[in-house]
PDB file of C-alpha atoms in Angstrom:
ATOM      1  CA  UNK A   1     -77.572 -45.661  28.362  1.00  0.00           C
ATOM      2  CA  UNK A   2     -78.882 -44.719  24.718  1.00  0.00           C
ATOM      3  CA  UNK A   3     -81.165 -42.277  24.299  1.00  0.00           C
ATOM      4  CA  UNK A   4     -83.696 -42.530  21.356  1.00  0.00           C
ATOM      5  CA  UNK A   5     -85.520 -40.017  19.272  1.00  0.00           C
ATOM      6  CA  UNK A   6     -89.221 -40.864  18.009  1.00  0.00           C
ATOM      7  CA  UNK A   7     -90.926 -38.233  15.801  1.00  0.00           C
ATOM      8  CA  UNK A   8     -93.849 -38.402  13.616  1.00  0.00           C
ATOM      9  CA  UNK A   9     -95.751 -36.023  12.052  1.00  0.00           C
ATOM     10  CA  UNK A  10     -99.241 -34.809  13.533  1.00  0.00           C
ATOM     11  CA  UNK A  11    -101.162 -32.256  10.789  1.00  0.00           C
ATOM     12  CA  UNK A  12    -100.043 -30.810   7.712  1.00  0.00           C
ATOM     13  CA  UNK A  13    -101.316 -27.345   6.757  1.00  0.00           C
ATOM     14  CA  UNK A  14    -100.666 -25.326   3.017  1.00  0.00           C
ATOM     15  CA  UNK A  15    -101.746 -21.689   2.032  1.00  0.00           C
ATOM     16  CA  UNK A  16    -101.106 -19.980  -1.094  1.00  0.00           C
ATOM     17  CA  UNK A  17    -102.266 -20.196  -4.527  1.00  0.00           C
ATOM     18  CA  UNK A  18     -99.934 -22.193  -6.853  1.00  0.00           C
ATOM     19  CA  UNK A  19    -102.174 -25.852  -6.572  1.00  0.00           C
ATOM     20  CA  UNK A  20    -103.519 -28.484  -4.274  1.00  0.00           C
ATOM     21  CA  UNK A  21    -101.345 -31.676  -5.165  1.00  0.00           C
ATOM     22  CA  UNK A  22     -98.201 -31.856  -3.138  1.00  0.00           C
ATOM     23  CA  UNK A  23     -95.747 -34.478  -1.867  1.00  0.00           C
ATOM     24  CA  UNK A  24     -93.443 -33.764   0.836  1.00  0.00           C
ATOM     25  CA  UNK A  25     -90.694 -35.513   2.992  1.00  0.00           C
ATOM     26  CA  UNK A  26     -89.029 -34.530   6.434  1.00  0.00           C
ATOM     27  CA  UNK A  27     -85.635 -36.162   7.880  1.00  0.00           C
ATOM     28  CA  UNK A  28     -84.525 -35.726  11.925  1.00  0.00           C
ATOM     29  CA  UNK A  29     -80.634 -35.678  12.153  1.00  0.00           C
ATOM     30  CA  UNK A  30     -80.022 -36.407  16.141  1.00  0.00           C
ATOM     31  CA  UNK A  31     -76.354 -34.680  17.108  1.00  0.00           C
ATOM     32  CA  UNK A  32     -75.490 -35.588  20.365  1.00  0.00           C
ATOM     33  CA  UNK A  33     -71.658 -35.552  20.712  1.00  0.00           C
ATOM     34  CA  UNK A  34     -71.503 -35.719  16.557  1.00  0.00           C
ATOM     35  CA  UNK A  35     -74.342 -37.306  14.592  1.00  0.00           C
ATOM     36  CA  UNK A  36     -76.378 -40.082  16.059  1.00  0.00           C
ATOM     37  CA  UNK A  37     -78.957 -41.207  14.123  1.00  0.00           C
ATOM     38  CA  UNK A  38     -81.393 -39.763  11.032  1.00  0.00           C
ATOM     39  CA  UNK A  39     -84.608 -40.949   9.978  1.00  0.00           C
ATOM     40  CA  UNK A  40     -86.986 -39.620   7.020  1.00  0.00           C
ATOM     41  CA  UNK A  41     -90.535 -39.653   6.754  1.00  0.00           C
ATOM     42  CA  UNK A  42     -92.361 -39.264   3.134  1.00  0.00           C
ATOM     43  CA  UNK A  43     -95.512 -38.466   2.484  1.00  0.00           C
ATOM     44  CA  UNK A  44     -96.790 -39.771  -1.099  1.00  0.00           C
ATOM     45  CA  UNK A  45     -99.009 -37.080  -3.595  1.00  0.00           C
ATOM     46  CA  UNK A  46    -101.970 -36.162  -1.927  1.00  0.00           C
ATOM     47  CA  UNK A  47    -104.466 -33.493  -2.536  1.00  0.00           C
ATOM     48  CA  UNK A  48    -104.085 -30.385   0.199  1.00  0.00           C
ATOM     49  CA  UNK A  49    -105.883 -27.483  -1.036  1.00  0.00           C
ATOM     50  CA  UNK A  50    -105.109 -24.060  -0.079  1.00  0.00           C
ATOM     51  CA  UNK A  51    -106.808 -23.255   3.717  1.00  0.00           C
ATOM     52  CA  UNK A  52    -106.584 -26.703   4.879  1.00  0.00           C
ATOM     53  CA  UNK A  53    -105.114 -28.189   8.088  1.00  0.00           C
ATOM     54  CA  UNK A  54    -105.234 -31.840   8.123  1.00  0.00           C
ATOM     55  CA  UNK A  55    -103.672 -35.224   8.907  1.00  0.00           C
ATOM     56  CA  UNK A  56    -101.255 -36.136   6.415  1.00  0.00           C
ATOM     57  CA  UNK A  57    -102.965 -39.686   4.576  1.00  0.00           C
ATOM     58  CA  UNK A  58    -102.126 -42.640   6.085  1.00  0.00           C
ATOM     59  CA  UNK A  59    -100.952 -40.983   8.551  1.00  0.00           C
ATOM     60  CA  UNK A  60     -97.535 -42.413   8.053  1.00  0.00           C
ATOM     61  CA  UNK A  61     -95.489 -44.371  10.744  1.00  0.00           C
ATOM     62  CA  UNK A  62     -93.001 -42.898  13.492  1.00  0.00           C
ATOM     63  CA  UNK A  63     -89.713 -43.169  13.006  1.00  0.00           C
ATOM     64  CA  UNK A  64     -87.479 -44.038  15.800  1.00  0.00           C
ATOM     65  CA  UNK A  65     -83.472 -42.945  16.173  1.00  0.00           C
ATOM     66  CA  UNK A  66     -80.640 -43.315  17.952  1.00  0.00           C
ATOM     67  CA  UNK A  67     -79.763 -39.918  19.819  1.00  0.00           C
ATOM     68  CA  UNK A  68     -76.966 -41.047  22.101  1.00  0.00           C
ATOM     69  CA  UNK A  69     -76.229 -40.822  26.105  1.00  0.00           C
ATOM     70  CA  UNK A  70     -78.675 -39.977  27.648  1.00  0.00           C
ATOM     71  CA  UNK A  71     -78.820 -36.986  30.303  1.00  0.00           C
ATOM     72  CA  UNK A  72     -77.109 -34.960  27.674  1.00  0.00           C
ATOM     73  CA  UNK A  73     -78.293 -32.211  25.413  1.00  0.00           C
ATOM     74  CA  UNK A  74     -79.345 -33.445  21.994  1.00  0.00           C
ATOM     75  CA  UNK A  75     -79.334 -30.877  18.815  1.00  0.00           C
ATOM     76  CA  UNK A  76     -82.191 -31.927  15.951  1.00  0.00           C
ATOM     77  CA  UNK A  77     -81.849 -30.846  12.550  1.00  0.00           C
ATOM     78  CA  UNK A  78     -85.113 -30.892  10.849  1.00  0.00           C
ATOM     79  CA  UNK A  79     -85.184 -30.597   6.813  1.00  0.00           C
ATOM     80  CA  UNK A  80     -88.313 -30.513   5.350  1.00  0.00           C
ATOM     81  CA  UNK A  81     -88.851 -30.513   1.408  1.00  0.00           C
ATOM     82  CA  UNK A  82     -91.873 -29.957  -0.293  1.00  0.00           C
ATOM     83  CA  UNK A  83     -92.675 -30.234  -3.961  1.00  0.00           C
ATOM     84  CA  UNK A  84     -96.484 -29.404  -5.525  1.00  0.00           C
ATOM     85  CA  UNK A  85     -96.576 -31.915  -8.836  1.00  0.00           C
ATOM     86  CA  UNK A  86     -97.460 -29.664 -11.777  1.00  0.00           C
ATOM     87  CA  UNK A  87     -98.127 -31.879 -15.075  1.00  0.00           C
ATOM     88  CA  UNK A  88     -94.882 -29.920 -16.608  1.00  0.00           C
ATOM     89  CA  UNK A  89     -92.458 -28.429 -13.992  1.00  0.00           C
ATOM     90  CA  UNK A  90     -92.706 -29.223 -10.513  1.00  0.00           C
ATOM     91  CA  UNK A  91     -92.281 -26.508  -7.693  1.00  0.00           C
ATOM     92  CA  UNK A  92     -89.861 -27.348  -4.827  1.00  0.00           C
ATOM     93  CA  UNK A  93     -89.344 -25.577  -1.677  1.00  0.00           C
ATOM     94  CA  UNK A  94     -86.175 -26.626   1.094  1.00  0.00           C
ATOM     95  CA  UNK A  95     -85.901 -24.968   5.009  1.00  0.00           C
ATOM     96  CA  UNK A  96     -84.053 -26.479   8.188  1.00  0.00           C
ATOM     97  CA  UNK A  97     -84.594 -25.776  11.498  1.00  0.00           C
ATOM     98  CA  UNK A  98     -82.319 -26.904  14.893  1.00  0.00           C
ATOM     99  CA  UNK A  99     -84.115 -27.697  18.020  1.00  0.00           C
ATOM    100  CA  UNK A 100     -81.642 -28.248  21.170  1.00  0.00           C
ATOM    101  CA  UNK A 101     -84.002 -29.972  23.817  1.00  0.00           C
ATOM    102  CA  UNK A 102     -82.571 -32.224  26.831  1.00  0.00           C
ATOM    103  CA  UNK A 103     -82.474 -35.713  26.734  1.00  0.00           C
ATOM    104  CA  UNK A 104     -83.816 -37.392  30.099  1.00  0.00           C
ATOM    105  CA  UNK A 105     -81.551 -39.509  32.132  1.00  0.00           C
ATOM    106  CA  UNK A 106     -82.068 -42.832  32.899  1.00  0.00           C
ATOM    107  CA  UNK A 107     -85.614 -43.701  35.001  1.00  0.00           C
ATOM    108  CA  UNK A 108     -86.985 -40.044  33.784  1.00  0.00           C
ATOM    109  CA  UNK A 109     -90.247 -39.245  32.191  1.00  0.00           C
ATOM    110  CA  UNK A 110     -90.022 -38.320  28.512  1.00  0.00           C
ATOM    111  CA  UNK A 111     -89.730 -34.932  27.089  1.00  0.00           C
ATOM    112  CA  UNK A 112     -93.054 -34.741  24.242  1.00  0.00           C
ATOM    113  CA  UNK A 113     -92.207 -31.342  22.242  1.00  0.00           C
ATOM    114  CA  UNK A 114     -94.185 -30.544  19.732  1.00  0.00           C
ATOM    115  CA  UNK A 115     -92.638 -28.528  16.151  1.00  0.00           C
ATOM    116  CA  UNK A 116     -93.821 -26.713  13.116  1.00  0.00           C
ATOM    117  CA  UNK A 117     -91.761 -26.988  10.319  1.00  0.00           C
ATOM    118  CA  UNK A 118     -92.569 -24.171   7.339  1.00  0.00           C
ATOM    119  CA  UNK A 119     -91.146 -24.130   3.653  1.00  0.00           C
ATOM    120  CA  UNK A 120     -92.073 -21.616   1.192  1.00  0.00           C
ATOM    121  CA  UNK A 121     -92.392 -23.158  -2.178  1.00  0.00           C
ATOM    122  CA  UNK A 122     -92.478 -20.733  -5.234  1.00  0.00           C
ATOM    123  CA  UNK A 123     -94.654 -21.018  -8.785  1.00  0.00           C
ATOM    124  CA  UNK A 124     -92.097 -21.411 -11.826  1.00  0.00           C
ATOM    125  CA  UNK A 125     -91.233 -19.245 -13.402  1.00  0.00           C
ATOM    126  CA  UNK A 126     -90.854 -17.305 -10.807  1.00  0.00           C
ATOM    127  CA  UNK A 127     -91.737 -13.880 -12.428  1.00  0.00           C
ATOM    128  CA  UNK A 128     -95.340 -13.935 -11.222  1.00  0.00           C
ATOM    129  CA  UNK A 129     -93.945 -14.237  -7.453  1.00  0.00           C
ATOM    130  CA  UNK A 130     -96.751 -16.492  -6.328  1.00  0.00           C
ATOM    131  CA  UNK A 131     -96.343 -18.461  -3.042  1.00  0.00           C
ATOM    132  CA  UNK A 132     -97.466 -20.836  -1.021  1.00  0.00           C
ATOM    133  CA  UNK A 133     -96.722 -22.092   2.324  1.00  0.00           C
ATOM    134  CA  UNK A 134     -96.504 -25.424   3.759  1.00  0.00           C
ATOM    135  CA  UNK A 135     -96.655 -26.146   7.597  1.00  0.00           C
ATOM    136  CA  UNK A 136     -95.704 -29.786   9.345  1.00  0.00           C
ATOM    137  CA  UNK A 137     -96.672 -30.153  12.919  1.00  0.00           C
ATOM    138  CA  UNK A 138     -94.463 -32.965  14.121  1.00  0.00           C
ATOM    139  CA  UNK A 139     -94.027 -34.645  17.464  1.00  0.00           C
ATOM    140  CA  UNK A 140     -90.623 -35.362  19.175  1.00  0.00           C
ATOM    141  CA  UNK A 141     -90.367 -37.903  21.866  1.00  0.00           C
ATOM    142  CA  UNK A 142     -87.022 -37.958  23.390  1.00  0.00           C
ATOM    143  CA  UNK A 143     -86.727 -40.732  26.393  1.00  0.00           C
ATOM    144  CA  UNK A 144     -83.799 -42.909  27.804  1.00  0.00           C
TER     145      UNK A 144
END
């Protein structure tokens, strides 16, 4: 049987000082015996001031993927990008994470694992050093 993937994104957090409007996207690669499946989530300019945890707008939809036979381990690569719009240069931070978690078999009960996903994103130029950090909470469903 195929196993499928379903992850969404529960809060957003930033902290740092280089500005409150940011736009951000995360894609799931699902490696299970080579790759499976990817999906991407985007999340539109929005205003998330420095200090805040919240619920990104919308909130935006779950994506579902393929992550192959079940009963097997499955490997996630999750890339997260964030930019903060500037009215000149925008700033752009990158990370990836893997997350090996156990797909059920057939008949079992779901595995629900829950993620952060940080990327530093730097102010340009980058001679004044300043930093700020942006945290996704996501939710992975993996059932058979």
């Amino acid at each position: 049987m195929e196993g499928k993937l379903t992850f969404s994104i529960l809060q957003e957090g930033h902290e740092g000082p280089i500005g409150e409007d940011w736009r951000y996207w995360i894609e799931a690669k699902a490696f299970n015996q080579g790759l499976k499946g990817k999906g991407t989530i985007k999340v539109k300019k929005h205003v998330l001031p420095s200090g805040t945890v919240q619920q990104p707008p919308g909130p935006p939809a779950p994506i579902e993927i393929p992550v192959g036979e079940c009963g097997l381990p499955v490997k996630i690569r999750l890339t997260l990008e964030a930019t903060e719009v500037d009215l000149f240069r925008n700033d752009v931070g990158k990370s990836a994470i893997d997350v090996t978690l156990q797909c059920p078999g057939p008949g079992e009960v779901p595995l629900v694992h829950e993620k952060e996903v940080t990327v530093a994103v730097v102010e340009s130029p980058a001679i004044t050093g300043e930093t700020s950090i942006i945290t996704v909470t996501l939710r992975l469903v993996l059932s058979c």
